[in-house]
């Protein structure tokens, strides 16, 4: 699943930043996407080893397509498309007309080459910057550009998830980055209690957010405690070694089927070599770091783990309340943590007109909160609602536990 | 999906009825199941035209298996099983050991014959009644028998859903019952408003309920209105004729895929013969009754219909509050109405120990409320949480609309 | 696969038998089909545990349909169909119009019941006998009736194959017949040599045959020897125990995939219980009889076995020449033996006009020769060309070996 | 399907060419493979838009792997592999151990890059040439090198088939070569009669051949005529326009299913734009050249076409006899023509020991004869037996008709 399909904004009242600031941000974000691709070989841009992954060159083209199609084509009268076929090839939206190239077949396309796509990016950047510099009536454009930049930041995270999958699925196990991050943490487990009552959740204010983050609304919360720390590889390894993957009573019925049909017995990138556990990382194969947060696990695994501990996953509201209250020493930004909440509309949610609203995905997905190590800087908010299907795990997903108050 | 997998009770404090009353209910419920099968031919008991449907003889054996395996085998020392292989053949639970016969393959079994299964029922009934009459310490047994009877009532509804599917999938379109029910209703649409505030939902008291109906708990509700009437065939036909099935913007993304992959353009049992709409019913093929509640539609269709009207589906809490407040002229019992709530645990829900708890199914299902025309008498409660997957529609499912207060 | 699809006759010059003889044969063949069904329970007639198997009631109706549709409807002006829908339901031919009921879905139909199908048989029998008795111009009708009887004999064999599969797939493993046939044979292996030269194969003369058996034609045969005896369970067990199913070098590439994808490691009806091999037979589960011919094996298995012995399967021409030369102490009628010949047209073969010719199946099938223990009496000819796909094995298929002359 | 799996040679008596000649041929063949790749972009080497197609870089590595694994590793004691993992990655043979990378997943691999694979080729070429120059006992090596070169020639043809598919599946429809070949032929249809009798077919002599081409043997042929000309686009277009794809009576039963399941109504690379037929060629999209041989059609289509004409496809023996007799003005080399012969062993065929023999594929394939426009020079022989499955059509396959003598 590609996030622009998921996180399309409904324009709303946001405070406008200045033209100069907008151009500065545009240049930074667009440049950063390309910087992320520096370590790649040309072939790495083209392949698609799983239907939910996209080839990196598709991300580079699709984010550009957004600026071309949503802004230049609509608002810049003298603009002609770089290549008329790109509007179908790099469109992830319109399922309707059956005209867009199937997501699962993106890896079938050797052309346009990545070299051609970089030319496409240059072309659109030049025209857009020129348009921004010369346009008088900016407010609507402004919001669209800002949306396009948020969209591209989402794809920066997707890009890293997909690159990791592409390289990790290759038996040669190439590294993406030279140096491994040593984040050897060792912490005492801390539980934070919350009292029963009415709380508020959801986005408010004039800063940017996606439509599904609002409206801010009241919700009744029962007393609970939530763990400040996310679950570590060490703790998860205990779950495995105690036979967690062989006990159907711990698993959702669909989860047990998934596990058996796909021979799942460990997180996505773990392997056991003899008696030694190793994990594929963006720095290549590494010894499993027991103090790191466990990551690349499905909702099914997160839920089974929670059952095994006798605790439970938190709801999305509980997680948001915790994240907001804990902003100072915030553990957000490590792994996206699964919540036990299916992704649904907030009370009073208004669907955006047209095809492109978030509501289209409010079925059979679970909400994740908190951001992760590869989320772009400044992109994350506590109200942010990420969502994936229960079996997916190529994103940087982990576990935070909660429990009812005794 | 078979409901005993879904609705297993966790024993709790319930008020015990007397031994005589229990025996009376046992005889009535067991007899009613067989009465429902009277119109069937022997071959009707054996076939399975869809993997989610079960052959009627399976229901007759499985409900019996419950009393044999959960009560006689465990509590009656002198009991030996009617046939040792039945404990695997008619068990719907234990996915674990890979020993039970696959649900999708139930229609492969010609043996045991229905005649043999009626003998099995007789055998278990005789032994159970004798056990009930002679046992001194009844309280635990008592609860299990009551659970078994609720379980069998659920299967009475499933039996009718499955019989309808079996006969309706046959090109000869045989009738199940001779006389069609003329429920020609014509009503004014009435909307009931509810004020914002804290409400309580969920089961309480000592009467029987499933574990997932509790605990009763507070929930914050935003002001809304809900329609007393369910959506009629006439209204749904307008949706079809206005092109509802051809407009992707009305549909969930998964719903749009489902519709296209399965060539869906109308409710399950509708057919258009020339310019005339007909519907397969338990009384055979009938002209579409425009004033009846639309039924046999999926969540995807219910949601698209609601979008088309500019309104929305209610949440399960909203529906329960309405049903409770409206008990006098209650519209429940016509069709199960889809809610926009994914099926999840209530705050404070405790999972039953072992494999058989409802929590196993809390993933990718939506809650339906209200009961339907083939629900057994006395089986329904406002707190009852039925649940199905978004694409399923062989149950008697319909639509009730809600809207936010302006 | 249903044989009438495979073995439709092209009318040709055959010697006519008398009206009385024809009526006598008609009564015998029709009666024998029903006699074969005597041991069945009603439910046994309706189920379909594999898409290549048909429910017995389908065979009973389809063979009747042939006489109704090909003779009564076409030649008896006053005839009206027993039930107009049967012409689609029990037609195995016309793939064209998409109107016939899918073969794989035959087990979804509980109606018409077997009781109704017996009425259908009676109705057609009465009308056909009356027509035969009163018709003056019999020659064309005569040939069609004879074809219909050969067709029904084929279905008698299919019926037994399918009954065995239906009962053998049931975990209760019911018997079809009370008494097991003890055919305890113990024989010396005898090889028969044949000299190089021109031989003739194929059907000739005025007796009945299918179109694909002719024309009789010359073929050049290289010197070879063929084994009079078919391969025994004992010999095949040696193959298994020597690791035959684990050595890819013995297997066709497609066979090796088939074996791995379906977890095949023994003939269809064999099971190992502890150290003891048992085989499901029409008389229920039996100890494996080591002196019997191995049966229910696929072409893949037959070919791998032949490779393991260092010999080979014979061609269909070699097998036919052997069968003809060996008529006196003929080993035919035990198991159908696989030949290494793909099923193709003989030189000079003329396709029958219309849809119903054998040539439609001349792709990816192998020829089997010789008849089997459940082939109806008098139905078998040395020129008979049975054919199945390489992975199929629910028919009574076995192995005869050949070798090139040194 | 990869041809080395199909066409592995069994070493036999062949006349040795000189060391100098062998080295010259080695350089030429190896160079030619790389020349064929000149027009490709880097991304073109990596993608796999169909499971039966291989990425070009796989061909380049696999042909190199043959020389490394079959010669250097076995006969050159001081040799160490360029990369130990390549022996699994580029091995198409050993299905046994489940160790080789799945054919259908070759397009998932971005690494090794094509640049790395060219280094691999250089490395192996250098070591092999040095080994050939210095080795004394050449005869066994010599045969293996010659086999490797024939193997690589086969892959040169596969490379062009796969490149055409990769570029033709891309909506941008890039060209492989700049100039279209105008082979505007216009010929009178000529039929060549052959008399009944004993003929000989199969390879003989000391020149190179694959094992499946022998032994040369006698076969009895009935009188027939065969068409010197292959079927043209014009003739095939008549078939389409007369409704050929809508008449089930023309098609094999499996063919009719294939056609319907895959929405087939024209040859692989044809498209109708308005009223104009165009065809994707290696020079990009072109108007359909009516005088060219029809190509990229399946056996199912060839057989249906032949049925439509009232004629038939020739057997492989008939085709070989014709090709041999007609060597002077030989029409071979235009398209591979389908024969009605399933691919089977010749009388007296001896299977090569080990996994790698042709016999592994003698199931459900049809023989094609005659070579095609992209077959490498000098690679073709009249005895050559190419083979594909009945539905495959990405190779350059066409039709030659035959008929029985009246």
PDB file of C-alpha atoms in Angstrom, chain A residues 118-334:
ATOM      1  CA  UNK A 118      15.727  12.251 -12.651  1.00  0.00           C
ATOM      2  CA  UNK A 119      15.195  14.396 -15.749  1.00  0.00           C
ATOM      3  CA  UNK A 120      11.481  14.373 -14.991  1.00  0.00           C
ATOM      4  CA  UNK A 121      12.166  15.558 -11.455  1.00  0.00           C
ATOM      5  CA  UNK A 122      14.415  18.370 -12.711  1.00  0.00           C
ATOM      6  CA  UNK A 123      11.833  19.448 -15.228  1.00  0.00           C
ATOM      7  CA  UNK A 124       9.007  19.617 -12.698  1.00  0.00           C
ATOM      8  CA  UNK A 125      11.195  21.269 -10.043  1.00  0.00           C
ATOM      9  CA  UNK A 126      12.271  23.985 -12.430  1.00  0.00           C
ATOM     10  CA  UNK A 127       8.752  24.707 -13.604  1.00  0.00           C
ATOM     11  CA  UNK A 128       7.292  24.600 -10.117  1.00  0.00           C
ATOM     12  CA  UNK A 129       9.901  26.897  -8.598  1.00  0.00           C
ATOM     13  CA  UNK A 130       9.463  29.322 -11.432  1.00  0.00           C
ATOM     14  CA  UNK A 131       5.707  29.192 -10.936  1.00  0.00           C
ATOM     15  CA  UNK A 132       6.038  29.758  -7.192  1.00  0.00           C
ATOM     16  CA  UNK A 133       8.351  32.688  -7.732  1.00  0.00           C
ATOM     17  CA  UNK A 134       6.083  34.386 -10.202  1.00  0.00           C
ATOM     18  CA  UNK A 135       2.619  33.560  -8.980  1.00  0.00           C
ATOM     19  CA  UNK A 136       0.662  36.255  -7.174  1.00  0.00           C
ATOM     20  CA  UNK A 137      -2.261  34.420  -5.745  1.00  0.00           C
ATOM     21  CA  UNK A 138      -0.536  31.788  -3.682  1.00  0.00           C
ATOM     22  CA  UNK A 139      -2.848  30.608  -0.904  1.00  0.00           C
ATOM     23  CA  UNK A 140      -4.438  27.600  -2.637  1.00  0.00           C
ATOM     24  CA  UNK A 141      -1.207  26.680  -4.422  1.00  0.00           C
ATOM     25  CA  UNK A 142       0.602  27.088  -1.174  1.00  0.00           C
ATOM     26  CA  UNK A 143      -1.542  24.509   0.589  1.00  0.00           C
ATOM     27  CA  UNK A 144      -1.147  22.106  -2.299  1.00  0.00           C
ATOM     28  CA  UNK A 145       2.625  22.482  -2.304  1.00  0.00           C
ATOM     29  CA  UNK A 146       2.719  21.905   1.430  1.00  0.00           C
ATOM     30  CA  UNK A 147       0.547  18.830   0.980  1.00  0.00           C
ATOM     31  CA  UNK A 148       2.862  17.612  -1.768  1.00  0.00           C
ATOM     32  CA  UNK A 149       5.832  17.990   0.555  1.00  0.00           C
ATOM     33  CA  UNK A 150       4.113  16.043   3.331  1.00  0.00           C
ATOM     34  CA  UNK A 151       3.235  13.454   0.748  1.00  0.00           C
ATOM     35  CA  UNK A 152       6.853  13.247  -0.332  1.00  0.00           C
ATOM     36  CA  UNK A 153       8.010  12.894   3.280  1.00  0.00           C
ATOM     37  CA  UNK A 154       5.704   9.948   3.675  1.00  0.00           C
ATOM     38  CA  UNK A 155       7.300   8.444   0.604  1.00  0.00           C
ATOM     39  CA  UNK A 156      10.747   9.027   2.064  1.00  0.00           C
ATOM     40  CA  UNK A 157       9.802   6.637   4.833  1.00  0.00           C
ATOM     41  CA  UNK A 158       8.223   4.205   2.377  1.00  0.00           C
ATOM     42  CA  UNK A 159      11.358   4.433   0.260  1.00  0.00           C
ATOM     43  CA  UNK A 160      13.509   3.227   3.138  1.00  0.00           C
ATOM     44  CA  UNK A 161      11.061   0.441   4.027  1.00  0.00           C
ATOM     45  CA  UNK A 162      11.070  -0.685   0.411  1.00  0.00           C
ATOM     46  CA  UNK A 163      14.828  -0.403  -0.048  1.00  0.00           C
ATOM     47  CA  UNK A 164      15.330  -2.498   3.058  1.00  0.00           C
ATOM     48  CA  UNK A 165      12.970  -5.118   1.679  1.00  0.00           C
ATOM     49  CA  UNK A 166      14.583  -5.135  -1.775  1.00  0.00           C
ATOM     50  CA  UNK A 167      18.102  -5.569  -0.420  1.00  0.00           C
ATOM     51  CA  UNK A 168      17.035  -7.879   2.403  1.00  0.00           C
ATOM     52  CA  UNK A 169      15.264 -10.235  -0.023  1.00  0.00           C
ATOM     53  CA  UNK A 170      18.460 -10.614  -2.031  1.00  0.00           C
ATOM     54  CA  UNK A 171      20.586 -13.618  -1.015  1.00  0.00           C
ATOM     55  CA  UNK A 172      23.721 -11.461  -1.317  1.00  0.00           C
ATOM     56  CA  UNK A 173      22.328  -9.255   1.485  1.00  0.00           C
ATOM     57  CA  UNK A 174      23.942  -5.994   0.403  1.00  0.00           C
ATOM     58  CA  UNK A 175      24.203  -3.056   2.821  1.00  0.00           C
ATOM     59  CA  UNK A 176      22.470   0.233   2.227  1.00  0.00           C
ATOM     60  CA  UNK A 177      24.649   2.227   4.583  1.00  0.00           C
ATOM     61  CA  UNK A 178      28.193   1.619   5.651  1.00  0.00           C
ATOM     62  CA  UNK A 179      27.968   2.176   9.338  1.00  0.00           C
ATOM     63  CA  UNK A 180      25.672   0.391  11.733  1.00  0.00           C
ATOM     64  CA  UNK A 181      23.948   2.517  14.342  1.00  0.00           C
ATOM     65  CA  UNK A 182      24.852   1.338  17.783  1.00  0.00           C
ATOM     66  CA  UNK A 183      21.892   2.329  19.907  1.00  0.00           C
ATOM     67  CA  UNK A 184      22.700  -0.017  22.720  1.00  0.00           C
ATOM     68  CA  UNK A 185      20.018   1.007  25.196  1.00  0.00           C
ATOM     69  CA  UNK A 186      19.350  -0.601  28.504  1.00  0.00           C
ATOM     70  CA  UNK A 187      16.415   0.709  30.425  1.00  0.00           C
ATOM     71  CA  UNK A 188      14.221   0.001  33.357  1.00  0.00           C
ATOM     72  CA  UNK A 189      10.651  -0.764  32.408  1.00  0.00           C
ATOM     73  CA  UNK A 190       8.354   2.072  33.523  1.00  0.00           C
ATOM     74  CA  UNK A 191       4.566   1.998  33.599  1.00  0.00           C
ATOM     75  CA  UNK A 192       2.514   5.192  33.507  1.00  0.00           C
ATOM     76  CA  UNK A 193      -0.993   5.158  35.019  1.00  0.00           C
ATOM     77  CA  UNK A 194      -3.921   7.160  33.659  1.00  0.00           C
ATOM     78  CA  UNK A 195      -7.181   7.874  35.458  1.00  0.00           C
ATOM     79  CA  UNK A 196     -10.669   7.174  34.173  1.00  0.00           C
ATOM     80  CA  UNK A 197     -12.542  10.075  32.622  1.00  0.00           C
ATOM     81  CA  UNK A 198     -13.193  12.151  29.560  1.00  0.00           C
ATOM     82  CA  UNK A 199     -10.148  12.968  27.424  1.00  0.00           C
ATOM     83  CA  UNK A 200      -9.699  14.738  24.131  1.00  0.00           C
ATOM     84  CA  UNK A 201      -7.877  13.311  21.128  1.00  0.00           C
ATOM     85  CA  UNK A 202      -7.357  14.384  17.524  1.00  0.00           C
ATOM     86  CA  UNK A 203      -5.695  17.266  15.762  1.00  0.00           C
ATOM     87  CA  UNK A 204      -6.578  20.895  16.334  1.00  0.00           C
ATOM     88  CA  UNK A 205      -5.014  24.216  15.452  1.00  0.00           C
ATOM     89  CA  UNK A 206      -3.812  25.657  12.173  1.00  0.00           C
ATOM     90  CA  UNK A 207      -0.750  23.561  11.554  1.00  0.00           C
ATOM     91  CA  UNK A 208      -0.814  20.957   8.837  1.00  0.00           C
ATOM     92  CA  UNK A 209      -2.547  17.635   9.377  1.00  0.00           C
ATOM     93  CA  UNK A 210      -4.347  14.981   7.361  1.00  0.00           C
ATOM     94  CA  UNK A 211      -8.126  14.947   7.375  1.00  0.00           C
ATOM     95  CA  UNK A 212      -8.346  11.668   9.300  1.00  0.00           C
ATOM     96  CA  UNK A 213      -6.624  13.226  12.339  1.00  0.00           C
ATOM     97  CA  UNK A 214      -9.682  15.315  13.119  1.00  0.00           C
ATOM     98  CA  UNK A 215     -11.920  16.587  14.356  1.00  0.00           C
ATOM     99  CA  UNK A 216     -10.536  16.771  17.870  1.00  0.00           C
ATOM    100  CA  UNK A 217     -13.201  15.180  20.066  1.00  0.00           C
ATOM    101  CA  UNK A 218     -14.037  13.883  23.518  1.00  0.00           C
ATOM    102  CA  UNK A 219     -13.688  10.220  24.373  1.00  0.00           C
ATOM    103  CA  UNK A 220     -14.337   8.305  27.577  1.00  0.00           C
ATOM    104  CA  UNK A 221     -11.263   6.442  28.797  1.00  0.00           C
ATOM    105  CA  UNK A 222     -11.207   3.765  31.499  1.00  0.00           C
ATOM    106  CA  UNK A 223      -8.300   3.722  33.870  1.00  0.00           C
ATOM    107  CA  UNK A 224      -5.219   2.042  32.406  1.00  0.00           C
ATOM    108  CA  UNK A 225      -1.452   1.910  32.574  1.00  0.00           C
ATOM    109  CA  UNK A 226       0.859   2.025  29.599  1.00  0.00           C
ATOM    110  CA  UNK A 227       4.520   1.093  29.330  1.00  0.00           C
ATOM    111  CA  UNK A 228       6.949   3.872  28.552  1.00  0.00           C
ATOM    112  CA  UNK A 229       9.312   1.381  26.943  1.00  0.00           C
ATOM    113  CA  UNK A 230       8.698  -0.519  23.752  1.00  0.00           C
ATOM    114  CA  UNK A 231       9.231  -4.281  23.727  1.00  0.00           C
ATOM    115  CA  UNK A 232      12.856  -5.288  23.125  1.00  0.00           C
ATOM    116  CA  UNK A 233      14.340  -8.001  20.949  1.00  0.00           C
ATOM    117  CA  UNK A 234      15.341  -9.750  24.154  1.00  0.00           C
ATOM    118  CA  UNK A 235      11.794  -9.898  25.456  1.00  0.00           C
ATOM    119  CA  UNK A 236      10.492 -10.993  22.074  1.00  0.00           C
ATOM    120  CA  UNK A 237      13.129 -13.702  21.872  1.00  0.00           C
ATOM    121  CA  UNK A 238      11.818 -15.064  25.181  1.00  0.00           C
ATOM    122  CA  UNK A 239       8.387 -15.253  23.597  1.00  0.00           C
ATOM    123  CA  UNK A 240       9.793 -17.236  20.661  1.00  0.00           C
ATOM    124  CA  UNK A 241      11.842 -19.538  22.823  1.00  0.00           C
ATOM    125  CA  UNK A 242       8.923 -20.271  25.114  1.00  0.00           C
ATOM    126  CA  UNK A 243       7.054 -21.606  22.073  1.00  0.00           C
ATOM    127  CA  UNK A 244       4.964 -18.525  21.355  1.00  0.00           C
ATOM    128  CA  UNK A 245       4.595 -19.350  17.669  1.00  0.00           C
ATOM    129  CA  UNK A 246       3.332 -22.859  18.380  1.00  0.00           C
ATOM    130  CA  UNK A 247       0.450 -22.046  20.758  1.00  0.00           C
ATOM    131  CA  UNK A 248      -2.809 -21.361  18.928  1.00  0.00           C
ATOM    132  CA  UNK A 249      -4.485 -20.092  22.096  1.00  0.00           C
ATOM    133  CA  UNK A 250      -2.292 -16.971  21.946  1.00  0.00           C
ATOM    134  CA  UNK A 251      -3.268 -16.052  18.395  1.00  0.00           C
ATOM    135  CA  UNK A 252      -6.135 -14.468  16.585  1.00  0.00           C
ATOM    136  CA  UNK A 253      -7.862 -17.019  14.395  1.00  0.00           C
ATOM    137  CA  UNK A 254      -6.783 -15.196  11.225  1.00  0.00           C
ATOM    138  CA  UNK A 255      -3.320 -14.809  12.677  1.00  0.00           C
ATOM    139  CA  UNK A 256      -2.972 -18.525  13.261  1.00  0.00           C
ATOM    140  CA  UNK A 257      -3.949 -19.204   9.646  1.00  0.00           C
ATOM    141  CA  UNK A 258      -1.496 -16.560   8.418  1.00  0.00           C
ATOM    142  CA  UNK A 259       1.309 -18.030  10.491  1.00  0.00           C
ATOM    143  CA  UNK A 260       0.685 -21.545   9.194  1.00  0.00           C
ATOM    144  CA  UNK A 261       0.102 -20.631   5.561  1.00  0.00           C
ATOM    145  CA  UNK A 262       3.298 -18.587   5.435  1.00  0.00           C
ATOM    146  CA  UNK A 263       5.543 -20.610   7.743  1.00  0.00           C
ATOM    147  CA  UNK A 264       6.092 -17.684  10.083  1.00  0.00           C
ATOM    148  CA  UNK A 265       8.121 -18.276  13.222  1.00  0.00           C
ATOM    149  CA  UNK A 266      10.049 -15.044  13.746  1.00  0.00           C
ATOM    150  CA  UNK A 267      10.139 -11.345  12.814  1.00  0.00           C
ATOM    151  CA  UNK A 268      10.604 -10.514   9.137  1.00  0.00           C
ATOM    152  CA  UNK A 269      14.375  -9.963   9.058  1.00  0.00           C
ATOM    153  CA  UNK A 270      15.541 -12.409  11.700  1.00  0.00           C
ATOM    154  CA  UNK A 271      17.436 -15.608  10.885  1.00  0.00           C
ATOM    155  CA  UNK A 272      18.952 -18.220  13.103  1.00  0.00           C
ATOM    156  CA  UNK A 273      22.391 -19.344  12.010  1.00  0.00           C
ATOM    157  CA  UNK A 274      23.235 -22.330  14.125  1.00  0.00           C
ATOM    158  CA  UNK A 275      22.667 -21.088  17.687  1.00  0.00           C
ATOM    159  CA  UNK A 276      23.150 -17.449  16.772  1.00  0.00           C
ATOM    160  CA  UNK A 277      20.363 -15.037  15.918  1.00  0.00           C
ATOM    161  CA  UNK A 278      21.131 -12.480  13.241  1.00  0.00           C
ATOM    162  CA  UNK A 279      19.034  -9.703  11.779  1.00  0.00           C
ATOM    163  CA  UNK A 280      19.202  -8.047   8.386  1.00  0.00           C
ATOM    164  CA  UNK A 281      19.518  -4.280   8.853  1.00  0.00           C
ATOM    165  CA  UNK A 282      20.148  -1.374   6.515  1.00  0.00           C
ATOM    166  CA  UNK A 283      23.819  -1.938   7.398  1.00  0.00           C
ATOM    167  CA  UNK A 284      23.641  -5.580   6.334  1.00  0.00           C
ATOM    168  CA  UNK A 285      23.467  -8.694   8.455  1.00  0.00           C
ATOM    169  CA  UNK A 286      24.151  -8.032  12.158  1.00  0.00           C
ATOM    170  CA  UNK A 287      24.078  -9.986  15.371  1.00  0.00           C
ATOM    171  CA  UNK A 288      20.686  -9.470  16.951  1.00  0.00           C
ATOM    172  CA  UNK A 289      20.946  -6.511  19.330  1.00  0.00           C
ATOM    173  CA  UNK A 290      18.949  -7.687  22.332  1.00  0.00           C
ATOM    174  CA  UNK A 291      18.429  -4.215  23.745  1.00  0.00           C
ATOM    175  CA  UNK A 292      16.880  -2.746  20.608  1.00  0.00           C
ATOM    176  CA  UNK A 293      13.147  -2.432  20.120  1.00  0.00           C
ATOM    177  CA  UNK A 294      11.739  -5.428  18.262  1.00  0.00           C
ATOM    178  CA  UNK A 295      10.591  -4.350  14.817  1.00  0.00           C
ATOM    179  CA  UNK A 296       9.094  -5.629  11.535  1.00  0.00           C
ATOM    180  CA  UNK A 297       6.348  -7.593  13.213  1.00  0.00           C
ATOM    181  CA  UNK A 298       2.720  -7.931  12.217  1.00  0.00           C
ATOM    182  CA  UNK A 299      -0.357  -7.032  14.250  1.00  0.00           C
ATOM    183  CA  UNK A 300      -0.919 -10.749  14.649  1.00  0.00           C
ATOM    184  CA  UNK A 301       2.479 -11.118  16.297  1.00  0.00           C
ATOM    185  CA  UNK A 302       2.065  -8.008  18.449  1.00  0.00           C
ATOM    186  CA  UNK A 303      -1.308  -9.244  19.689  1.00  0.00           C
ATOM    187  CA  UNK A 304      -0.034 -12.757  20.403  1.00  0.00           C
ATOM    188  CA  UNK A 305       2.939 -11.341  22.276  1.00  0.00           C
ATOM    189  CA  UNK A 306       0.656  -9.163  24.407  1.00  0.00           C
ATOM    190  CA  UNK A 307      -1.538 -12.175  25.186  1.00  0.00           C
ATOM    191  CA  UNK A 308       1.518 -14.134  26.206  1.00  0.00           C
ATOM    192  CA  UNK A 309       2.506 -11.443  28.708  1.00  0.00           C
ATOM    193  CA  UNK A 310      -1.030 -11.375  30.132  1.00  0.00           C
ATOM    194  CA  UNK A 311      -1.281  -7.719  29.169  1.00  0.00           C
ATOM    195  CA  UNK A 312      -2.763  -6.164  26.052  1.00  0.00           C
ATOM    196  CA  UNK A 313      -2.109  -3.686  23.273  1.00  0.00           C
ATOM    197  CA  UNK A 314      -3.293  -0.139  23.990  1.00  0.00           C
ATOM    198  CA  UNK A 315      -6.048   1.540  21.976  1.00  0.00           C
ATOM    199  CA  UNK A 316      -5.084   4.369  19.684  1.00  0.00           C
ATOM    200  CA  UNK A 317      -6.655   6.902  22.054  1.00  0.00           C
ATOM    201  CA  UNK A 318      -4.683   5.562  25.018  1.00  0.00           C
ATOM    202  CA  UNK A 319      -1.491   5.726  22.983  1.00  0.00           C
ATOM    203  CA  UNK A 320      -2.132   9.290  21.862  1.00  0.00           C
ATOM    204  CA  UNK A 321      -2.918  10.438  25.395  1.00  0.00           C
ATOM    205  CA  UNK A 322       0.277   8.825  26.627  1.00  0.00           C
ATOM    206  CA  UNK A 323       2.402  10.323  23.836  1.00  0.00           C
ATOM    207  CA  UNK A 324       1.035  13.793  24.488  1.00  0.00           C
ATOM    208  CA  UNK A 325       1.544  13.596  28.232  1.00  0.00           C
ATOM    209  CA  UNK A 326       5.030  12.247  27.857  1.00  0.00           C
ATOM    210  CA  UNK A 327       6.372  14.689  25.288  1.00  0.00           C
ATOM    211  CA  UNK A 328       9.475  15.585  27.180  1.00  0.00           C
ATOM    212  CA  UNK A 329      11.210  12.204  27.369  1.00  0.00           C
ATOM    213  CA  UNK A 330       9.200  10.914  24.531  1.00  0.00           C
ATOM    214  CA  UNK A 331       9.882   7.400  23.293  1.00  0.00           C
ATOM    215  CA  UNK A 332       8.177   8.157  19.997  1.00  0.00           C
ATOM    216  CA  UNK A 333      10.353   7.897  16.927  1.00  0.00           C
ATOM    217  CA  UNK A 334      11.759   4.481  17.637  1.00  0.00           C
TER     218      UNK A 334
END
